[in-house]
Amino acid sequence: MATRLQPARHNQLVLDCPLPLDSGAAVASPAIAYEAYGRLNDARDNAILICHALTMDQYVASTHPVTGKPGWWAKVVRPGGVIDTDRYHVICANVIGSCMGSSGPASDDPGSGQPYAMRFPVVTIGDMVRAQAMLLDRLGIARLHAVVGGSMGGMQALAWAAHYPDRVDRALIIASAARHSAQNIAFHEVGRQAIMADPNWRGGDYYASGEPPTKGLAVARMAAHITYLSEAGLTEKFGRQLQDREAKTFGFDADFQVESYLRHQGISFVDRFDANSYLYITRAMDYFDLGDPHGGRLADAFRQSPVRFGLVSFDSDWLYPTAESRRIVQALHAAGAQASFVELSSPFGHDAFLLDSPELWRLISGFIEAGR
Amino acid sequence: MATRLQPARHNQLVLDCPLPLDSGAAVASPAIAYEAYGRLNDARDNAILICHALTMDQYVASTHPVTGKPGWWAKVVRPGGVIDTDRYHVICANVIGSCMGSSGPASDDPGSGQPYAMRFPVVTIGDMVRAQAMLLDRLGIARLHAVVGGSMGGMQALAWAAHYPDRVDRALIIASAARHSAQNIAFHEVGRQAIMADPNWRGGDYYASGEPPTKGLAVARMAAHITYLSEAGLTEKFGRQLQDREAKTFGFDADFQVESYLRHQGISFVDRFDANSYLYITRAMDYFDLGDPHGGRLADAFRQSPVRFGLVSFDSDWLYPTAESRRIVQALHAAGAQASFVELSSPFGHDAFLLDSPELWRLISGFIEAGR
């Protein structure tokens, strides 16, 4: 297990003005790291913003600088692909609070020259989206052809449509929700407690120690990872199969394949992710509730919205179940907005949106091309 | 947070012979702690064995010596109750591997005079049941009118019927399964990793330190606790309600009631439970698969069984879902055994079997009285 995150260079833009936050605080000179693919056309109307999920990043279609793996949606975003970079200018920005080049708890506080750690202000999904809007301002992109995201990316796509309805032609929200449920919050809280219980966490000030709270972060990742998979998917993939052995060892090694798999998920995660960022981003997700400023009336967040909405859920996703997507669609229809919705069948649970899914890809393509 | 388990006196019987284990090892002079209620009649045919769940204990109907709380099923097991102690002799024994008076990792190894810690042999559900059978031998109880259990208690009731069909008239299995699924194993593995990640765990040898791995155990409990509740139940009970505050604090305190509740579940658990016992008992549950010795054919574990079986599941229980109970019933019918099955409706998930449920209580009462 590596003891600290490997440094990596990212394409960054440092804003010359503060980023105001929903909390009332601000990030003084926010850095926003992003990747871009394809050419912005002369009319500047072919930009698509892709919003990433909790532990993903801007490397949607380029090799990850730490893991060396292909981009997380490299099969979708490519020349001639479902999101065709020969025709669209695709942007993906690391969210504020994360650890891949955008300002977050691991960044240096310009005031002290030391990492912010837990002195970084708490951010929200709305703040992530505001940072992206400021980035697009700097890039001279007034309006998006589409904003697309799965999971927490879907929350950002929803927030984009709610807060900047005139800058978004269409919003595609995949395997997501307009608010975090009590169960969602509970799982995140377990992860946060696992990190904070690690003595290496040191109240967040572990950057100088060279000993980040990798064990706590690995446990957090393991707990979360179970929620990304379905019970049926786990059974199909692992069942009760033993790991490289004929019989149970009557010990505490990883006898079962599913144990070995989970341990690997935990251990490999800590090489590419900052524990404090995990705290901040999970908090942002827990705080997310688009209906809250409207007394719980989600429709009021989208009254007469000109945005075209597309929603996709997966039937085996128990983290953001179909009912949450349906609730959004009902609110959008009540608000007089244009919204289509498809529930896809998949055995793979929440993770399905990241996997090879020709059905999903056809939906994405159709939604992006519609009316062009 | 208390730093170590409070000592308590338990009614104990120390066997004068070793307890042979499924692993091939043995526990030299096993102690079995138990509570008994009601009088054993002269015919010795009115004994009911209640088997407890993972973190429960023998204090089914008597005040818990550590927490001072009433027995976990005190409303069910009482004079004139659903399981009527005026008519039945009710026994509940602490499982082998646990920490309430029966031999487990916190017990002293007679060889060294020091706590076994991780030198205690790995035990199985079958071993727990074998220890109970030896206890009943000593108590002069050849045959049980009924064996009853929920969750891991249901696994023991099933194992009783499979291994001692001639000693059990009827077996009632509530909210349980005949094997642990990949998802079940995964959640347990997260809990074990949380404990082992706590530096206070010290490879299990923390008893002399006065500093048990309470933080890791609390995280394990929190993760497990989410699985005991349903998403709908959590939403109904907590939703997104804030804890004693008007607005979000934009910090990492327990803003939401569900966070505060979970933290309390974690913190209070460590005062009454031993972390190593948690490792051992979760392992026993993960190893449980009654069909495994029969090439996966569960029915072969119950061929022509004379035992009358009753099974109950709850529709919102996603830890041991109805499908697992149905699988057992199908196997029992295929084996030519007598089995009845009811799925109850409840919003409370797996925990429903411990809560006030007149419907469940009527089923228990009817099953125990049938044919008397």
PDB file of C-alpha atoms in Angstrom, chain B residues 167-285:
ATOM      1  CA  ARG B 167     -33.905 -34.086  19.332  1.00  0.00           C
ATOM      2  CA  VAL B 168     -36.166 -31.360  17.906  1.00  0.00           C
ATOM      3  CA  ASP B 169     -39.918 -31.502  17.548  1.00  0.00           C
ATOM      4  CA  ARG B 170     -40.170 -28.202  15.656  1.00  0.00           C
ATOM      5  CA  ALA B 171     -37.883 -25.468  14.402  1.00  0.00           C
ATOM      6  CA  LEU B 172     -38.925 -21.867  13.862  1.00  0.00           C
ATOM      7  CA  ILE B 173     -36.610 -19.863  11.633  1.00  0.00           C
ATOM      8  CA  ILE B 174     -37.241 -16.122  11.465  1.00  0.00           C
ATOM      9  CA  ALA B 175     -35.607 -13.641   9.058  1.00  0.00           C
ATOM     10  CA  SER B 176     -32.745 -15.984   8.261  1.00  0.00           C
ATOM     11  CA  ALA B 177     -31.019 -17.969   5.533  1.00  0.00           C
ATOM     12  CA  ALA B 178     -29.439 -21.371   4.914  1.00  0.00           C
ATOM     13  CA  ARG B 179     -26.255 -19.759   3.602  1.00  0.00           C
ATOM     14  CA  HIS B 180     -24.548 -16.401   3.605  1.00  0.00           C
ATOM     15  CA  SER B 181     -24.688 -14.561   0.291  1.00  0.00           C
ATOM     16  CA  ALA B 182     -21.760 -12.745  -1.318  1.00  0.00           C
ATOM     17  CA  GLN B 183     -23.289  -9.438  -0.201  1.00  0.00           C
ATOM     18  CA  ASN B 184     -23.672 -10.727   3.379  1.00  0.00           C
ATOM     19  CA  ILE B 185     -20.027 -11.806   3.381  1.00  0.00           C
ATOM     20  CA  ALA B 186     -18.975  -8.465   1.902  1.00  0.00           C
ATOM     21  CA  PHE B 187     -20.624  -6.435   4.644  1.00  0.00           C
ATOM     22  CA  HIS B 188     -19.067  -8.652   7.316  1.00  0.00           C
ATOM     23  CA  GLU B 189     -15.666  -8.323   5.698  1.00  0.00           C
ATOM     24  CA  VAL B 190     -15.950  -4.517   5.860  1.00  0.00           C
ATOM     25  CA  GLY B 191     -16.653  -4.795   9.579  1.00  0.00           C
ATOM     26  CA  ARG B 192     -13.716  -7.136  10.147  1.00  0.00           C
ATOM     27  CA  GLN B 193     -11.379  -4.885   8.177  1.00  0.00           C
ATOM     28  CA  ALA B 194     -12.564  -1.875  10.199  1.00  0.00           C
ATOM     29  CA  ILE B 195     -11.654  -3.696  13.434  1.00  0.00           C
ATOM     30  CA  MET B 196      -8.320  -4.978  12.150  1.00  0.00           C
ATOM     31  CA  ALA B 197      -7.442  -1.497  10.790  1.00  0.00           C
ATOM     32  CA  ASP B 198      -7.680  -0.085  14.307  1.00  0.00           C
ATOM     33  CA  PRO B 199      -4.099   0.003  15.668  1.00  0.00           C
ATOM     34  CA  ASN B 200      -5.511  -0.832  19.101  1.00  0.00           C
ATOM     35  CA  TRP B 201      -6.515  -4.221  17.736  1.00  0.00           C
ATOM     36  CA  ARG B 202      -2.843  -5.335  17.921  1.00  0.00           C
ATOM     37  CA  GLY B 203      -3.448  -8.616  16.114  1.00  0.00           C
ATOM     38  CA  GLY B 204      -6.158  -9.366  18.680  1.00  0.00           C
ATOM     39  CA  ASP B 205      -3.931  -9.071  21.743  1.00  0.00           C
ATOM     40  CA  TYR B 206      -5.502  -5.953  23.228  1.00  0.00           C
ATOM     41  CA  TYR B 207      -6.935  -7.374  26.451  1.00  0.00           C
ATOM     42  CA  ALA B 208      -3.979  -6.469  28.651  1.00  0.00           C
ATOM     43  CA  SER B 209      -3.623  -3.003  27.106  1.00  0.00           C
ATOM     44  CA  GLY B 210      -6.854  -1.627  28.504  1.00  0.00           C
ATOM     45  CA  GLU B 211      -7.351  -0.071  25.062  1.00  0.00           C
ATOM     46  CA  PRO B 212      -9.544  -2.305  22.919  1.00  0.00           C
ATOM     47  CA  PRO B 213     -10.183  -1.343  19.275  1.00  0.00           C
ATOM     48  CA  THR B 214     -13.364   0.560  20.081  1.00  0.00           C
ATOM     49  CA  LYS B 215     -13.187   2.894  17.090  1.00  0.00           C
ATOM     50  CA  GLY B 216     -12.872   0.070  14.594  1.00  0.00           C
ATOM     51  CA  LEU B 217     -15.614  -1.913  16.320  1.00  0.00           C
ATOM     52  CA  ALA B 218     -17.903   1.139  16.295  1.00  0.00           C
ATOM     53  CA  VAL B 219     -17.396   1.565  12.537  1.00  0.00           C
ATOM     54  CA  ALA B 220     -18.118  -2.148  12.033  1.00  0.00           C
ATOM     55  CA  ARG B 221     -21.334  -1.795  14.019  1.00  0.00           C
ATOM     56  CA  MET B 222     -22.404   1.287  12.083  1.00  0.00           C
ATOM     57  CA  ALA B 223     -21.942  -0.431   8.736  1.00  0.00           C
ATOM     58  CA  ALA B 224     -23.818  -3.505   9.938  1.00  0.00           C
ATOM     59  CA  HIS B 225     -26.578  -1.474  11.504  1.00  0.00           C
ATOM     60  CA  ILE B 226     -27.523   0.052   8.147  1.00  0.00           C
ATOM     61  CA  THR B 227     -28.135  -3.455   6.842  1.00  0.00           C
ATOM     62  CA  TYR B 228     -30.545  -4.180   9.699  1.00  0.00           C
ATOM     63  CA  LEU B 229     -32.850  -1.372   8.628  1.00  0.00           C
ATOM     64  CA  SER B 230     -34.748  -0.800   5.408  1.00  0.00           C
ATOM     65  CA  GLU B 231     -34.311   2.221   3.193  1.00  0.00           C
ATOM     66  CA  ALA B 232     -38.007   3.010   3.652  1.00  0.00           C
ATOM     67  CA  GLY B 233     -37.721   2.595   7.426  1.00  0.00           C
ATOM     68  CA  LEU B 234     -34.742   4.949   7.587  1.00  0.00           C
ATOM     69  CA  THR B 235     -36.591   7.479   5.464  1.00  0.00           C
ATOM     70  CA  GLU B 236     -39.693   7.214   7.650  1.00  0.00           C
ATOM     71  CA  LYS B 237     -37.701   7.480  10.882  1.00  0.00           C
ATOM     72  CA  PHE B 238     -35.120  10.100   9.925  1.00  0.00           C
ATOM     73  CA  GLY B 239     -35.512  11.284   6.345  1.00  0.00           C
ATOM     74  CA  ARG B 240     -33.223  14.288   5.946  1.00  0.00           C
ATOM     75  CA  GLN B 241     -34.142  15.804   9.302  1.00  0.00           C
ATOM     76  CA  LEU B 242     -31.448  17.809  11.018  1.00  0.00           C
ATOM     77  CA  GLN B 243     -30.275  17.015  14.535  1.00  0.00           C
ATOM     78  CA  ASP B 244     -31.143  19.744  17.075  1.00  0.00           C
ATOM     79  CA  ARG B 245     -30.351  22.535  14.628  1.00  0.00           C
ATOM     80  CA  GLU B 246     -32.188  24.853  12.285  1.00  0.00           C
ATOM     81  CA  ALA B 247     -29.801  24.678   9.358  1.00  0.00           C
ATOM     82  CA  LYS B 248     -26.834  22.764   8.003  1.00  0.00           C
ATOM     83  CA  THR B 249     -23.591  23.711   9.752  1.00  0.00           C
ATOM     84  CA  PHE B 250     -21.322  23.285   6.696  1.00  0.00           C
ATOM     85  CA  GLY B 251     -19.066  21.127   8.828  1.00  0.00           C
ATOM     86  CA  PHE B 252     -18.515  17.500   9.746  1.00  0.00           C
ATOM     87  CA  ASP B 253     -20.598  17.267  12.918  1.00  0.00           C
ATOM     88  CA  ALA B 254     -23.650  15.024  12.848  1.00  0.00           C
ATOM     89  CA  ASP B 255     -25.952  17.481  11.087  1.00  0.00           C
ATOM     90  CA  PHE B 256     -28.482  14.829  10.158  1.00  0.00           C
ATOM     91  CA  GLN B 257     -30.426  12.781  12.700  1.00  0.00           C
ATOM     92  CA  VAL B 258     -29.460   9.581  10.918  1.00  0.00           C
ATOM     93  CA  GLU B 259     -25.769  10.402  11.445  1.00  0.00           C
ATOM     94  CA  SER B 260     -26.292  11.050  15.132  1.00  0.00           C
ATOM     95  CA  TYR B 261     -28.301   7.826  15.470  1.00  0.00           C
ATOM     96  CA  LEU B 262     -25.633   5.757  13.720  1.00  0.00           C
ATOM     97  CA  ARG B 263     -22.828   7.238  15.799  1.00  0.00           C
ATOM     98  CA  HIS B 264     -24.781   6.366  18.932  1.00  0.00           C
ATOM     99  CA  GLN B 265     -25.263   2.793  17.709  1.00  0.00           C
ATOM    100  CA  GLY B 266     -21.532   2.475  17.183  1.00  0.00           C
ATOM    101  CA  ILE B 267     -20.450   4.049  20.447  1.00  0.00           C
ATOM    102  CA  SER B 268     -22.899   2.189  22.678  1.00  0.00           C
ATOM    103  CA  PHE B 269     -22.083  -1.177  21.115  1.00  0.00           C
ATOM    104  CA  VAL B 270     -18.441  -1.154  22.174  1.00  0.00           C
ATOM    105  CA  ASP B 271     -19.421  -1.050  25.852  1.00  0.00           C
ATOM    106  CA  ARG B 272     -21.038  -4.450  25.643  1.00  0.00           C
ATOM    107  CA  PHE B 273     -19.222  -6.377  22.939  1.00  0.00           C
ATOM    108  CA  ASP B 274     -15.763  -7.744  22.353  1.00  0.00           C
ATOM    109  CA  ALA B 275     -14.137  -6.887  19.020  1.00  0.00           C
ATOM    110  CA  ASN B 276     -12.523 -10.306  18.591  1.00  0.00           C
ATOM    111  CA  SER B 277     -15.884 -11.992  19.242  1.00  0.00           C
ATOM    112  CA  TYR B 278     -17.274  -9.849  16.441  1.00  0.00           C
ATOM    113  CA  LEU B 279     -14.588 -11.229  14.130  1.00  0.00           C
ATOM    114  CA  TYR B 280     -15.283 -14.836  15.152  1.00  0.00           C
ATOM    115  CA  ILE B 281     -19.058 -14.733  14.985  1.00  0.00           C
ATOM    116  CA  THR B 282     -19.200 -12.927  11.635  1.00  0.00           C
ATOM    117  CA  ARG B 283     -16.784 -15.564  10.322  1.00  0.00           C
ATOM    118  CA  ALA B 284     -19.043 -18.353  11.564  1.00  0.00           C
ATOM    119  CA  MET B 285     -21.974 -16.768   9.734  1.00  0.00           C
TER     120      MET B 285
END
